[in-house]
mmCIF file of C-alpha atoms in Angstrom:
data_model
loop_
_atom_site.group_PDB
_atom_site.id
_atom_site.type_symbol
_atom_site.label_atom_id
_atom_site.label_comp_id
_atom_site.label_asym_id
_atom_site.label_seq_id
_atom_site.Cartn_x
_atom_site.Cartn_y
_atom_site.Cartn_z
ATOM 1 C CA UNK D 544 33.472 24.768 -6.739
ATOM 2 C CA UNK D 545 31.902 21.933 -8.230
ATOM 3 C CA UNK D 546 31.765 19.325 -5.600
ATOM 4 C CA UNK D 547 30.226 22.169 -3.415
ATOM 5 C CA UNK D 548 27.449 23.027 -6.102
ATOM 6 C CA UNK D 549 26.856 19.003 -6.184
ATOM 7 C CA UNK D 550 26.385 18.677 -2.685
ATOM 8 C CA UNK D 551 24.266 21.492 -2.816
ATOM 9 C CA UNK D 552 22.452 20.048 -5.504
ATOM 10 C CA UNK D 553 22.304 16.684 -3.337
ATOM 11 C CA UNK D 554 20.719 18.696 -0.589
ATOM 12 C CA UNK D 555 18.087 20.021 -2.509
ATOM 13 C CA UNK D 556 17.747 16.937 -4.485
ATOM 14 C CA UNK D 557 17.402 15.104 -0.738
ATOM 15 C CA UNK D 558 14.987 17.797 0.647
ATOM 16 C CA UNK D 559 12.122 17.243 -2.130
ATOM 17 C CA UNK D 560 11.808 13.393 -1.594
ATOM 18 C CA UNK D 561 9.226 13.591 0.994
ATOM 19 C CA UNK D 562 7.105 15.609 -1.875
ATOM 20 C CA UNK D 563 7.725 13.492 -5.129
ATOM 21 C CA UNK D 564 7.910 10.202 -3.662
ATOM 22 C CA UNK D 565 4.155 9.626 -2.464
ATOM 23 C CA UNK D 566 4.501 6.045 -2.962
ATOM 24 C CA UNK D 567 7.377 3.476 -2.402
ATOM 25 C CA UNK D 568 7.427 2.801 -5.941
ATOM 26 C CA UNK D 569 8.672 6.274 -6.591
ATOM 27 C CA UNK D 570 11.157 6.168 -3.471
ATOM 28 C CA UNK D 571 12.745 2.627 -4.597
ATOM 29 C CA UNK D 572 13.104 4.194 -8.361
ATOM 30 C CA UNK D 573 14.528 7.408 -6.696
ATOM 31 C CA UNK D 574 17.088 4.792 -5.062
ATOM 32 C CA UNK D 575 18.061 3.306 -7.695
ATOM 33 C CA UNK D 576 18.900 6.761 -9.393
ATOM 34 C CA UNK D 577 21.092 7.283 -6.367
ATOM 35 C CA UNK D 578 22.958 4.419 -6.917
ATOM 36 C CA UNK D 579 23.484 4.666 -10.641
ATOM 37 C CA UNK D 580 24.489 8.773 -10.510
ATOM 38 C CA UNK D 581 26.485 8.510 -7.072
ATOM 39 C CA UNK D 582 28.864 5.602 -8.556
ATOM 40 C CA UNK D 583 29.376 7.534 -12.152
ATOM 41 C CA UNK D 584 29.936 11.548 -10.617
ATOM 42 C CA UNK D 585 29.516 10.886 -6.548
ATOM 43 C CA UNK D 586 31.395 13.088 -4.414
ATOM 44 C CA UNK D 587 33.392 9.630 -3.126
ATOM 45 C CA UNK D 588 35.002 7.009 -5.443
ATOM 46 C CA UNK D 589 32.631 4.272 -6.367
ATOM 47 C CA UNK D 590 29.727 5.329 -3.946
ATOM 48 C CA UNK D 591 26.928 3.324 -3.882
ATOM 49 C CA UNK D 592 24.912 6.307 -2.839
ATOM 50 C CA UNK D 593 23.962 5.564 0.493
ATOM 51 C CA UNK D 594 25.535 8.154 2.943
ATOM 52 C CA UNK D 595 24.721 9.537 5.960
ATOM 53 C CA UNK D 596 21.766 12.079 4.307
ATOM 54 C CA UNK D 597 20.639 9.259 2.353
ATOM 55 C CA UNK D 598 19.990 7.312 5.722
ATOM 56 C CA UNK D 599 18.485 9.685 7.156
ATOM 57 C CA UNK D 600 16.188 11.068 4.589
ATOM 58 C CA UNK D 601 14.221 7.509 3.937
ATOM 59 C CA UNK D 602 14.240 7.268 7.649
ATOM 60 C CA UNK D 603 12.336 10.246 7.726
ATOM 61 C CA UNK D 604 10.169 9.154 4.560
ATOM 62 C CA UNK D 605 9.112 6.274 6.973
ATOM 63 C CA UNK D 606 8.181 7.992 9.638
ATOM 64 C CA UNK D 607 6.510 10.951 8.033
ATOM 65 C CA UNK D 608 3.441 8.453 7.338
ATOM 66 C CA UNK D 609 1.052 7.963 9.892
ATOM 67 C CA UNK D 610 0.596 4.657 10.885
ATOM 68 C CA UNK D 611 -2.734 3.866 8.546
ATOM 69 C CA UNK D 612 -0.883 5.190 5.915
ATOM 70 C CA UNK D 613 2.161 3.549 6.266
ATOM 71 C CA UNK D 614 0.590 0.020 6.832
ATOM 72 C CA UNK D 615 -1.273 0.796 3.275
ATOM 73 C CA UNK D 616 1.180 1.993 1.469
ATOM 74 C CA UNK D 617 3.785 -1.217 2.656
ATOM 75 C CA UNK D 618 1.477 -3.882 2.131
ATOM 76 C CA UNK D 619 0.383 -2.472 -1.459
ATOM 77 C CA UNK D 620 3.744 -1.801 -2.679
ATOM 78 C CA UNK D 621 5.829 -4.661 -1.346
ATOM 79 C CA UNK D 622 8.113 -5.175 -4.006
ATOM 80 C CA UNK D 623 9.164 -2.911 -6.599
ATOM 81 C CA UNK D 624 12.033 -1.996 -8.743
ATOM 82 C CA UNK D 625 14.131 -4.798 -7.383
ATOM 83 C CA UNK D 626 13.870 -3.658 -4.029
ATOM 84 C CA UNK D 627 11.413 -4.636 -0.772
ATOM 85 C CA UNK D 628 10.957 -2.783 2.703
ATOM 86 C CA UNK D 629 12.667 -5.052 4.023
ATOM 87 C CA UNK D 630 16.085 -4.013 1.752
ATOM 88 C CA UNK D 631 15.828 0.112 2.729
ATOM 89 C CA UNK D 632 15.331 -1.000 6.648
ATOM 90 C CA UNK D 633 18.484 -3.013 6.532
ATOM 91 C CA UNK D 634 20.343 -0.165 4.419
ATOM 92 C CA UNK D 635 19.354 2.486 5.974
ATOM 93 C CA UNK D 636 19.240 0.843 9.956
ATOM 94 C CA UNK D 637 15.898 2.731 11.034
ATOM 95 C CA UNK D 638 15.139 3.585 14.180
ATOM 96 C CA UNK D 639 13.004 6.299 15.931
ATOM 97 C CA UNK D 640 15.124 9.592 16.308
ATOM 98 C CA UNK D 641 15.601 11.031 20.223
ATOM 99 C CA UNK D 642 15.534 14.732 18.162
ATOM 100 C CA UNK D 643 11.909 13.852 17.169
ATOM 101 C CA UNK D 644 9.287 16.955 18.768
ATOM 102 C CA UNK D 645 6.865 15.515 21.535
ATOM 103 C CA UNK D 646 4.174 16.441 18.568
ATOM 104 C CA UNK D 647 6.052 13.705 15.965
ATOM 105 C CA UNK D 648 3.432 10.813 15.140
ATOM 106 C CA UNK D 649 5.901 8.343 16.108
ATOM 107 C CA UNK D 650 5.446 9.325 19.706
ATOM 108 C CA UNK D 651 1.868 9.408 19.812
ATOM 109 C CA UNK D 652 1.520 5.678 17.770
ATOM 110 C CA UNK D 653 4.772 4.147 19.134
ATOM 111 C CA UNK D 654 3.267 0.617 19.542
ATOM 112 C CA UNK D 655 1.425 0.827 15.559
ATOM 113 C CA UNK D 656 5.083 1.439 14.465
ATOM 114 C CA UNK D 657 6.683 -0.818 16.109
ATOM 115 C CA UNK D 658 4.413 -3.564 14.609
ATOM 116 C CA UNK D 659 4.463 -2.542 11.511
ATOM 117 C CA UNK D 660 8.373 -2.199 11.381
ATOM 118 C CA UNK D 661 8.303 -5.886 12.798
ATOM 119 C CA UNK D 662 5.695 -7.158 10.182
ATOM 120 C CA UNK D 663 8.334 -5.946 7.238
ATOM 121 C CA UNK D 664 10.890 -7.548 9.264
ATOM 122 C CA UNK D 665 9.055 -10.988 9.358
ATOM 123 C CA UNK D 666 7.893 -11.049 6.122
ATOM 124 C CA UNK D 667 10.381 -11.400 3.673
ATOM 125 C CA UNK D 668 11.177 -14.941 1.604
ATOM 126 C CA UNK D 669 14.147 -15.748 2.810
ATOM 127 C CA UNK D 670 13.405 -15.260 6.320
ATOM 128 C CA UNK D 671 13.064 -18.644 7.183
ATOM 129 C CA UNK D 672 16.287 -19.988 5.721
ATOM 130 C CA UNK D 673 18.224 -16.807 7.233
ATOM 131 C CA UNK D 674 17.032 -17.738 10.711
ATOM 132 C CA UNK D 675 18.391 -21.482 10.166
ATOM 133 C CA UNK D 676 21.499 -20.612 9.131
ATOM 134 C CA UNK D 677 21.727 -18.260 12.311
ATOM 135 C CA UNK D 678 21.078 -20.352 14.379
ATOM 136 C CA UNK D 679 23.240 -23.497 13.024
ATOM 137 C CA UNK D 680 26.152 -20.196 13.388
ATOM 138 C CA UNK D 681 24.735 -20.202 16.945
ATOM 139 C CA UNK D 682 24.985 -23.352 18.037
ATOM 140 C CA UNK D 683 28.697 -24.051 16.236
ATOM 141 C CA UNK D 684 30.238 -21.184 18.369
ATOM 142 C CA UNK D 685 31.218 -21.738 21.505
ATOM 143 C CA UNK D 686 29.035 -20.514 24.862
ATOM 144 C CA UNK D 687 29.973 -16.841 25.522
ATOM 145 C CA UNK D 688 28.905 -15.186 29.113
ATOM 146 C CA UNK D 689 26.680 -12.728 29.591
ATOM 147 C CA UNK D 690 28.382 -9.326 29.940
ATOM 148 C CA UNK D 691 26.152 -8.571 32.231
ATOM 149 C CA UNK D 692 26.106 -11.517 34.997
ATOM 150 C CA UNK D 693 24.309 -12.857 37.076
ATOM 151 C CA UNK D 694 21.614 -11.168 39.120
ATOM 152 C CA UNK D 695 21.457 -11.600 43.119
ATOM 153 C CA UNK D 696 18.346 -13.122 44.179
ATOM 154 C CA UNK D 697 17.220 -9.913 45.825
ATOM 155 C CA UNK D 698 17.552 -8.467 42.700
ATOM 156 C CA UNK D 699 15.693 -11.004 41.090
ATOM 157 C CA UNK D 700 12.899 -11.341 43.696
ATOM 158 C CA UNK D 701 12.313 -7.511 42.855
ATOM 159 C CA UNK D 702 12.161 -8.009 39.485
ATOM 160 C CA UNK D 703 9.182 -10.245 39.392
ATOM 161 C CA UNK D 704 7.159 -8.342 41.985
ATOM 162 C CA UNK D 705 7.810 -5.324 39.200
ATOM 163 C CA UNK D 706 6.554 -7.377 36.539
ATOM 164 C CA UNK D 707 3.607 -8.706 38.504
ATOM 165 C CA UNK D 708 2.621 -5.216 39.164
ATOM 166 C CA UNK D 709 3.031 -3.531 35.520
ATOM 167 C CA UNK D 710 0.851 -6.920 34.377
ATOM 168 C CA UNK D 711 -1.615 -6.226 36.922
ATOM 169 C CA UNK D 712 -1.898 -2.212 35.993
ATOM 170 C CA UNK D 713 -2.218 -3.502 32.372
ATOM 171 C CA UNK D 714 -4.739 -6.376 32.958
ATOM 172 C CA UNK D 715 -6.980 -3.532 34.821
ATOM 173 C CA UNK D 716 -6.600 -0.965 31.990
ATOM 174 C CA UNK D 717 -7.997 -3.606 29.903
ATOM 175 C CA UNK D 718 -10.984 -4.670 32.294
ATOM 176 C CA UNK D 719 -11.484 -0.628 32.465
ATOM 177 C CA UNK D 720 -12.236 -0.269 28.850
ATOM 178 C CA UNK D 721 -14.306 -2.448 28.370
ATOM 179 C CA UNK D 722 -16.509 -0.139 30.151
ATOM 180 C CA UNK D 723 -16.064 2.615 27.667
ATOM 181 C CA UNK D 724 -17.365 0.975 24.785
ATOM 182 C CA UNK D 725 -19.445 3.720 23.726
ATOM 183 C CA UNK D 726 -16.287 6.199 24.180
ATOM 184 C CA UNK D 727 -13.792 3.604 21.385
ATOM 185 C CA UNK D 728 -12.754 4.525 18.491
ATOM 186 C CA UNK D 729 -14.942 2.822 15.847
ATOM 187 C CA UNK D 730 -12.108 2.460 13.511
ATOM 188 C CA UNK D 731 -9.419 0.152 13.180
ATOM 189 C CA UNK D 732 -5.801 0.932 14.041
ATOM 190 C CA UNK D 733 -2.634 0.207 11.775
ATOM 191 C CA UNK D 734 -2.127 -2.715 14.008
ATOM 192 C CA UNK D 735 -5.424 -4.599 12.846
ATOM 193 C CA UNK D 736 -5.155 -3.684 9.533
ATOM 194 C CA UNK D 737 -1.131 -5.186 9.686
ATOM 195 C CA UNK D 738 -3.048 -8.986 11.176
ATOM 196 C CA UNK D 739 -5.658 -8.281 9.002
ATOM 197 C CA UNK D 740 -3.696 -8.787 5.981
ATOM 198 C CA UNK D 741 -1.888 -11.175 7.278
ATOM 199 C CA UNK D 742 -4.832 -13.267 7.954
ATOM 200 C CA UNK D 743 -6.011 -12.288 3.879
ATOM 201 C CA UNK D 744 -2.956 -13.833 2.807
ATOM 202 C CA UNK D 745 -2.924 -16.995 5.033
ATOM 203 C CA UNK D 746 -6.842 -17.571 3.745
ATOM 204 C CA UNK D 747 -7.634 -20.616 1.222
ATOM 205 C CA UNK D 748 -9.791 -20.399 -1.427
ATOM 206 C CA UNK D 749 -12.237 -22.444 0.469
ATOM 207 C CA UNK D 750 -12.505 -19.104 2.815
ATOM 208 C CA UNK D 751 -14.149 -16.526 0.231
ATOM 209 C CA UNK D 752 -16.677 -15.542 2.539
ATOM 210 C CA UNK D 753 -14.058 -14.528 5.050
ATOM 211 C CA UNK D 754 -11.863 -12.949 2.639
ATOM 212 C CA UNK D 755 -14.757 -10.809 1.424
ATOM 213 C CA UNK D 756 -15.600 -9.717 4.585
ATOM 214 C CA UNK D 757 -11.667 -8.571 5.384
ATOM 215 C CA UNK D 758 -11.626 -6.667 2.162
ATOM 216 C CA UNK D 759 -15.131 -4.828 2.898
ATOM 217 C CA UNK D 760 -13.983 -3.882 6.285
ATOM 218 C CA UNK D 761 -10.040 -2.988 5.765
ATOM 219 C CA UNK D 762 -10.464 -1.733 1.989
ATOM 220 C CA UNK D 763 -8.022 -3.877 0.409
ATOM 221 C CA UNK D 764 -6.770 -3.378 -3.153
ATOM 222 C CA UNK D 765 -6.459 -5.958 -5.596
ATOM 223 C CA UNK D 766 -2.303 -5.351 -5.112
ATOM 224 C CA UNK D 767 -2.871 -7.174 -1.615
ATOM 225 C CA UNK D 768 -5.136 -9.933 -1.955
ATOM 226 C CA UNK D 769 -3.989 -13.282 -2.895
ATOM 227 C CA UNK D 770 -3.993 -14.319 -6.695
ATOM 228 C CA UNK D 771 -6.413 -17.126 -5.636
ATOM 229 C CA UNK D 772 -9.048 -15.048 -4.808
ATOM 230 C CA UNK D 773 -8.707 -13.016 -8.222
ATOM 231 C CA UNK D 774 -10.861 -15.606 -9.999
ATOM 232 C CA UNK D 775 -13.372 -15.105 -7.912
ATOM 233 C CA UNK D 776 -16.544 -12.785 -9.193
ATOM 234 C CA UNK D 777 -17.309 -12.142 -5.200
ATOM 235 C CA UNK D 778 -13.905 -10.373 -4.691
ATOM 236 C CA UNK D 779 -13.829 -8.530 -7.793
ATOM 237 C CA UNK D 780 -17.493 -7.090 -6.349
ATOM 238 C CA UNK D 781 -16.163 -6.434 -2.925
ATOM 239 C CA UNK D 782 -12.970 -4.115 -3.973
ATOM 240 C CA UNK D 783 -14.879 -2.628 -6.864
ATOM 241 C CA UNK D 784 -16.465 -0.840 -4.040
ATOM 242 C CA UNK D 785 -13.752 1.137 -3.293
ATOM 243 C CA UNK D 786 -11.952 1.173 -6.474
ATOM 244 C CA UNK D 787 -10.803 4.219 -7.857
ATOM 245 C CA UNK D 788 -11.537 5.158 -11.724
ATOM 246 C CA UNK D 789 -7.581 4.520 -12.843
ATOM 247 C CA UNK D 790 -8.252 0.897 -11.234
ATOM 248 C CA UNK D 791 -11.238 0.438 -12.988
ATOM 249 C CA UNK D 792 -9.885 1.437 -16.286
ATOM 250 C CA UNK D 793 -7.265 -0.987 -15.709
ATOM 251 C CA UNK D 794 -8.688 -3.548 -14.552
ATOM 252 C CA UNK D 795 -11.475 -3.912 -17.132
ATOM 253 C CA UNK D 796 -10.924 -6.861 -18.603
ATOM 254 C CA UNK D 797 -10.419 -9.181 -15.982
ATOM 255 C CA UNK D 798 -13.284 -8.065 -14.414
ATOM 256 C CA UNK D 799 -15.280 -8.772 -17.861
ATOM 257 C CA UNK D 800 -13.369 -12.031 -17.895
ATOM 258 C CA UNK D 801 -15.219 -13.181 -14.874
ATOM 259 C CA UNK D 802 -18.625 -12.365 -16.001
ATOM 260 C CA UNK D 803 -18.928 -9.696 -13.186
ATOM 261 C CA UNK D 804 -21.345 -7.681 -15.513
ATOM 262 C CA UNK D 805 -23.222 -10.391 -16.725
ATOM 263 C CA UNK D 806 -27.170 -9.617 -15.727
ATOM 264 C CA UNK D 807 -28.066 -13.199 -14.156
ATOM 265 C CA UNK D 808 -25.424 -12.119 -11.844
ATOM 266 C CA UNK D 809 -26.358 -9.068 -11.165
ATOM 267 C CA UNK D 810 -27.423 -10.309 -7.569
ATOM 268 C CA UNK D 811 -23.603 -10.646 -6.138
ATOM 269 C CA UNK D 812 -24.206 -6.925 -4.805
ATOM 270 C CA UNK D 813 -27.009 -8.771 -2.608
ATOM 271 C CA UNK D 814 -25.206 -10.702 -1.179
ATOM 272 C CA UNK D 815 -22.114 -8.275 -0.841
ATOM 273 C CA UNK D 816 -24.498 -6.039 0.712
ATOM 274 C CA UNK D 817 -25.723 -9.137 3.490
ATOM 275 C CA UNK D 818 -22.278 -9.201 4.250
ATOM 276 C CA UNK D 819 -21.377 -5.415 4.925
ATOM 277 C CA UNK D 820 -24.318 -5.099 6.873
ATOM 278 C CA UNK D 821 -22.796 -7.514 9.568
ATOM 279 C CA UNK D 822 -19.482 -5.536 9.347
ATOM 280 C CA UNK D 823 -19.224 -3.081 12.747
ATOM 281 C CA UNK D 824 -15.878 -1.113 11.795
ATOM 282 C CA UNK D 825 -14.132 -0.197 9.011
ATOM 283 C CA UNK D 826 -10.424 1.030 8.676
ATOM 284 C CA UNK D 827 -11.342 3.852 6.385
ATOM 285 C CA UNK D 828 -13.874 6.766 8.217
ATOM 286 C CA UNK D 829 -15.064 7.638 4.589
ATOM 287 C CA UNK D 830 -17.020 4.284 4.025
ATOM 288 C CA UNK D 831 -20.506 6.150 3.651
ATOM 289 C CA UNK D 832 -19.128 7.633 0.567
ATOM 290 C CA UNK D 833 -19.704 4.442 -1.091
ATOM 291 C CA UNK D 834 -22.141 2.067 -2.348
ATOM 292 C CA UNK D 835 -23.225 -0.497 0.271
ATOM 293 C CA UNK D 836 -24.556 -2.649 -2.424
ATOM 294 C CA UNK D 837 -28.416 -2.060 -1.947
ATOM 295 C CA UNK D 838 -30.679 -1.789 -4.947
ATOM 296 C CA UNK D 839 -27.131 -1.339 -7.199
ATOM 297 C CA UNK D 840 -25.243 -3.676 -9.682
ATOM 298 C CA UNK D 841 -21.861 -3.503 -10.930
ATOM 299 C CA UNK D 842 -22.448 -2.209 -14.788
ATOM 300 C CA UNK D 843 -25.027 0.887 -12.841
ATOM 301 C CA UNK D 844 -21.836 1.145 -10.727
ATOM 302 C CA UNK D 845 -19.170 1.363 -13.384
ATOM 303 C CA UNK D 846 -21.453 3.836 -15.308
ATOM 304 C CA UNK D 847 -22.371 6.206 -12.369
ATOM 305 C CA UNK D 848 -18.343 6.463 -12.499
ATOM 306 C CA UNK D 849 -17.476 7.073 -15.869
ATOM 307 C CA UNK D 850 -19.897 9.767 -15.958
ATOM 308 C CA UNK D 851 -18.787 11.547 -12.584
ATOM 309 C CA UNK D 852 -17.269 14.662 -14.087
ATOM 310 C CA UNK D 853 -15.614 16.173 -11.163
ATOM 311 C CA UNK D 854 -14.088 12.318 -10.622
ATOM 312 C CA UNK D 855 -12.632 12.387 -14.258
ATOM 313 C CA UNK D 856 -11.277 16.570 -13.272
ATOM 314 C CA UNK D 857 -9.723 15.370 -10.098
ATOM 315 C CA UNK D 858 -7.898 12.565 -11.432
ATOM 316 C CA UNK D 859 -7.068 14.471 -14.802
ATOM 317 C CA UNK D 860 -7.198 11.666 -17.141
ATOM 318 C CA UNK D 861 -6.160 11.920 -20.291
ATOM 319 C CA UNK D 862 -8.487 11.736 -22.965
ATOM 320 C CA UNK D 863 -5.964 9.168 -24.915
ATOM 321 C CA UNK D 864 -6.339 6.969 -21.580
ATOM 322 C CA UNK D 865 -10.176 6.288 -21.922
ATOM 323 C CA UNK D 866 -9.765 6.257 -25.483
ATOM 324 C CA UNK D 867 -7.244 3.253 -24.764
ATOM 325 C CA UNK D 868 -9.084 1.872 -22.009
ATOM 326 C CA UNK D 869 -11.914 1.777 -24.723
ATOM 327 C CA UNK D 870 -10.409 0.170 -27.235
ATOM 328 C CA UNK D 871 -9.250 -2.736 -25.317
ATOM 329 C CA UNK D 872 -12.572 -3.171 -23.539
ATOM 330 C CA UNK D 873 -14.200 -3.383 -26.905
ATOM 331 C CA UNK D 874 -12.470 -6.072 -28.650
ATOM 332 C CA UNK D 875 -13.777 -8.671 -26.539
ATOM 333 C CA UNK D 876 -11.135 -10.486 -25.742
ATOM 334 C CA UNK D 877 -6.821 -10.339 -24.347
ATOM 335 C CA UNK D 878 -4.476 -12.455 -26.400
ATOM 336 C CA UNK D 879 -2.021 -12.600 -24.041
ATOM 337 C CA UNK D 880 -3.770 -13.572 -21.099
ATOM 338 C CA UNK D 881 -6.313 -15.674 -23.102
ATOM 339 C CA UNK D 882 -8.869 -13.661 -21.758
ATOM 340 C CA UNK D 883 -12.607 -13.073 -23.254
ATOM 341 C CA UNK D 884 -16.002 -11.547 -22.509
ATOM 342 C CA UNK D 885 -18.888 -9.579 -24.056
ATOM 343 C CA UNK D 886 -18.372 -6.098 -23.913
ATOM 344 C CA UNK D 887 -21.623 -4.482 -22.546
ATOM 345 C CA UNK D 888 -22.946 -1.687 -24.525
ATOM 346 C CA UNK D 889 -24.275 0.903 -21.568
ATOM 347 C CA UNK D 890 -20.388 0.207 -20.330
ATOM 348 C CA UNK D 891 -19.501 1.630 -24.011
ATOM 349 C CA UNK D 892 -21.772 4.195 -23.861
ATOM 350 C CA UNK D 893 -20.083 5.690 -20.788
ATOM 351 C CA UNK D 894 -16.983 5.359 -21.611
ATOM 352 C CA UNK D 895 -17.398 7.296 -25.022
ATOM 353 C CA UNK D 896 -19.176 9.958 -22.662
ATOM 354 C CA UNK D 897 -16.092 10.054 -20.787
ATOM 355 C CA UNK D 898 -13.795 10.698 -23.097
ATOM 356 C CA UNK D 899 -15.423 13.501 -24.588
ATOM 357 C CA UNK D 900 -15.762 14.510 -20.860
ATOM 358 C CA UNK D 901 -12.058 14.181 -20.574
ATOM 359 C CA UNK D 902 -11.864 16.816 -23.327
ATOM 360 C CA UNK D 903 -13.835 18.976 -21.915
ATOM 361 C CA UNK D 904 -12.080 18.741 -18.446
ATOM 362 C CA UNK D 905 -8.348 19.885 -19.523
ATOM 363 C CA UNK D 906 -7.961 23.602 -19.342
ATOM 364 C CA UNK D 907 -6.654 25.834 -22.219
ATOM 365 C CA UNK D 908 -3.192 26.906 -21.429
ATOM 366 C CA UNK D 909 -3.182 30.091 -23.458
ATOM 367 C CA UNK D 910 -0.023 28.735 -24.789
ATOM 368 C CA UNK D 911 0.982 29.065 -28.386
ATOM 369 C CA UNK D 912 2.784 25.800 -29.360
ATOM 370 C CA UNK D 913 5.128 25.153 -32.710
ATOM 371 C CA UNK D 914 4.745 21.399 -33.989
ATOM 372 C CA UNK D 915 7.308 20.643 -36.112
ATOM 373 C CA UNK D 916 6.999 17.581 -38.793
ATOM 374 C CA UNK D 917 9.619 15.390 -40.450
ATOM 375 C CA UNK D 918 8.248 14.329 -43.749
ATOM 376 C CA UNK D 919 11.677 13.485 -45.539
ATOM 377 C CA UNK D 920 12.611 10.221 -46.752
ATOM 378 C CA UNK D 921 15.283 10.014 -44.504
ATOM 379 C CA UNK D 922 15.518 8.774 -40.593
ATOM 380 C CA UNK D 923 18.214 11.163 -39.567
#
């Protein structure tokens, strides 16, 4: 009776993930519960949690995404909780499913998939060595034939008239687009966004222009560009644009610490906005939503934010989170990252506006609640 409630409880358990975990973060901690619960009560002596349903459920987490999401969400979160992509693909040996409906995304974005699967694949830090050491394995074993043999020369002849033919079909599909300019999609596929980043992190610091203009188009977040860029003013501009209000909040200081509201500098959203304007597509389709840097400046920015009260009801923050956020931004200064600035006082303003806001925001529950007090003298 009780291994069959547990598995039941597993299934259930199993069945939810694709709802709780939005973000790898939350499926790598939900992993690591897994393996800590399924070695102490698993069904199995000394599980390490990853069964069959296990498998198959962050196979399906994968695939679930669409593409643009996926290629966000992978190149954000890379590493977390002492896991990587990379470590779930290998556990979990992903691969499309044959029982997937004509109607799955996986079938209508094949190639996107399959590039971004093979971006995790490349990128991981011991890549390189791995790849040596296979093939030093390689070439100290001794020459196996092919299973298959050899093909007859008729065969082979037909072959390459095959592949000449699909490459010539293909090279003409290409020609024939170009014709249909008008008819493209105007935004960028996971594909582009996958070399896009790619590119971002290959960039020096001597590229900022070029870095700018990949984080305008492909709205990176600071999580995927390059810690050399992060000490630039011009970069903290350019994903401000897109930042949400949590990032903001969060990122406060070291946006102060860079003199990004300082009012002789007021004209970096000039020359943000000279190089949006010479940006065609964008990955996101919501880019009109935001500022495009005309006639703006960051602190009018930060404040037209703050004081967005349907923002500060859709995110329901927490009054105590401005009131930290606050706090910090007030004292001037970070001791542990030895960082300073002058607080600016219409960036005060708002966010004393917004945590009153905040208060204002949370609903009344109707709920009678019983606080209880220690006051003894004793920690018991």
């Amino acid at each position: 009776m009780e291994k069959s409630y547990q598995g039941c409880l597993q299934k259930a358990a199993l069945f939810a993930v694709h709802k709780v975990c939005v973000t790898p973060t939350h499926l790598f901690t939900f992993i690591d519960y897994c393996k800590v619960v399924s070695k102490e009560s698993g069904l199995k002596k000394d599980s390490n949690g990853w069964g069959r349903a296990l498998r198959a459920t962050v196979v399906k987490w994968y695939y679930n995404h669409t593409p643009n999401r996926l290629a966000f969400i992978i190149t954000k979160y890379r590493y977390r909780e002492s896991y990587s992509h990379r470590d779930l693909f290998c556990l979990c040996h992903i691969h499309p499913k044959r029982s997937f409906s004509s109607e799955h995304n996986y079938w209508q974005h094949q190639k996107e998939y399959d590039d971004i699967f093979k971006h995790i694949a490349r990128n991981h830090k011991g890549n390189e060595k791995e790849g040596k050491e296979r093939k030093r394995r390689q070439e100290l074993l001794p020459d196996k034939q092919s299973k298959r043999g050899r093909l007859d020369p008729e065969e082979t002849e037909q072959v390459r008239k095959n592949l000449e033919e699909l490459n010539l079909e293909r090279s003409e599909e290409k020609e024939a687009s170009k014709d249909f300019v008008g008819l493209a999609n105007p935004f960028v596929d996971a594909t582009a966004y996958i070399n896009a980043f790619n590119r971002l992190q290959e960039l020096a610091s001597a590229n900022l222009e070029e870095a700018i203009t990949l984080i305008l188009q492909y709205g990176f977040e600071k999580e995927q560009v390059p810690q050399k860029f992060l000490s630039f003013k011009e970069v903290w501009g350019a994903l401000l644009r897109r930042m949400s209000l949590s990032a903001i909040l969060k990122n406060m200081d070291k946006m102060s610490s860079v003199d990004l509201f300082e009012e002789q500098d007021a004209n970096i959203f000039d020359y943000l906005s000279g190089v949006l304007s010479n940006i065609s597509s964008f990955f996101y389709d919501d880019y009109e939503n935001y500022t495009d840097f005309t006639n703006d400046d960051p602190v009018s920015l930060i404040v037209r934010r703050l004081n967005d009260i349907e923002k500060l009801r859709q995110e329901r923050f927490h009054p105590l989170a401005i009131l930290s956020a606050k706090t910090s931004y007030e004292h001037g200064y970070e001791m542990k990252r030895k960082r300073i600035w002058k607080p600016i006082k219409s960036i005060q303003r708002a966010l004393d506006s917004a945590f009153y806001n905040c208060i204002n925001v949370i609903g009344v529950t109707h709920r009678r609640y019983l606080i209880a007090v220690d006051i003894s003298d004793s920690m018991d």
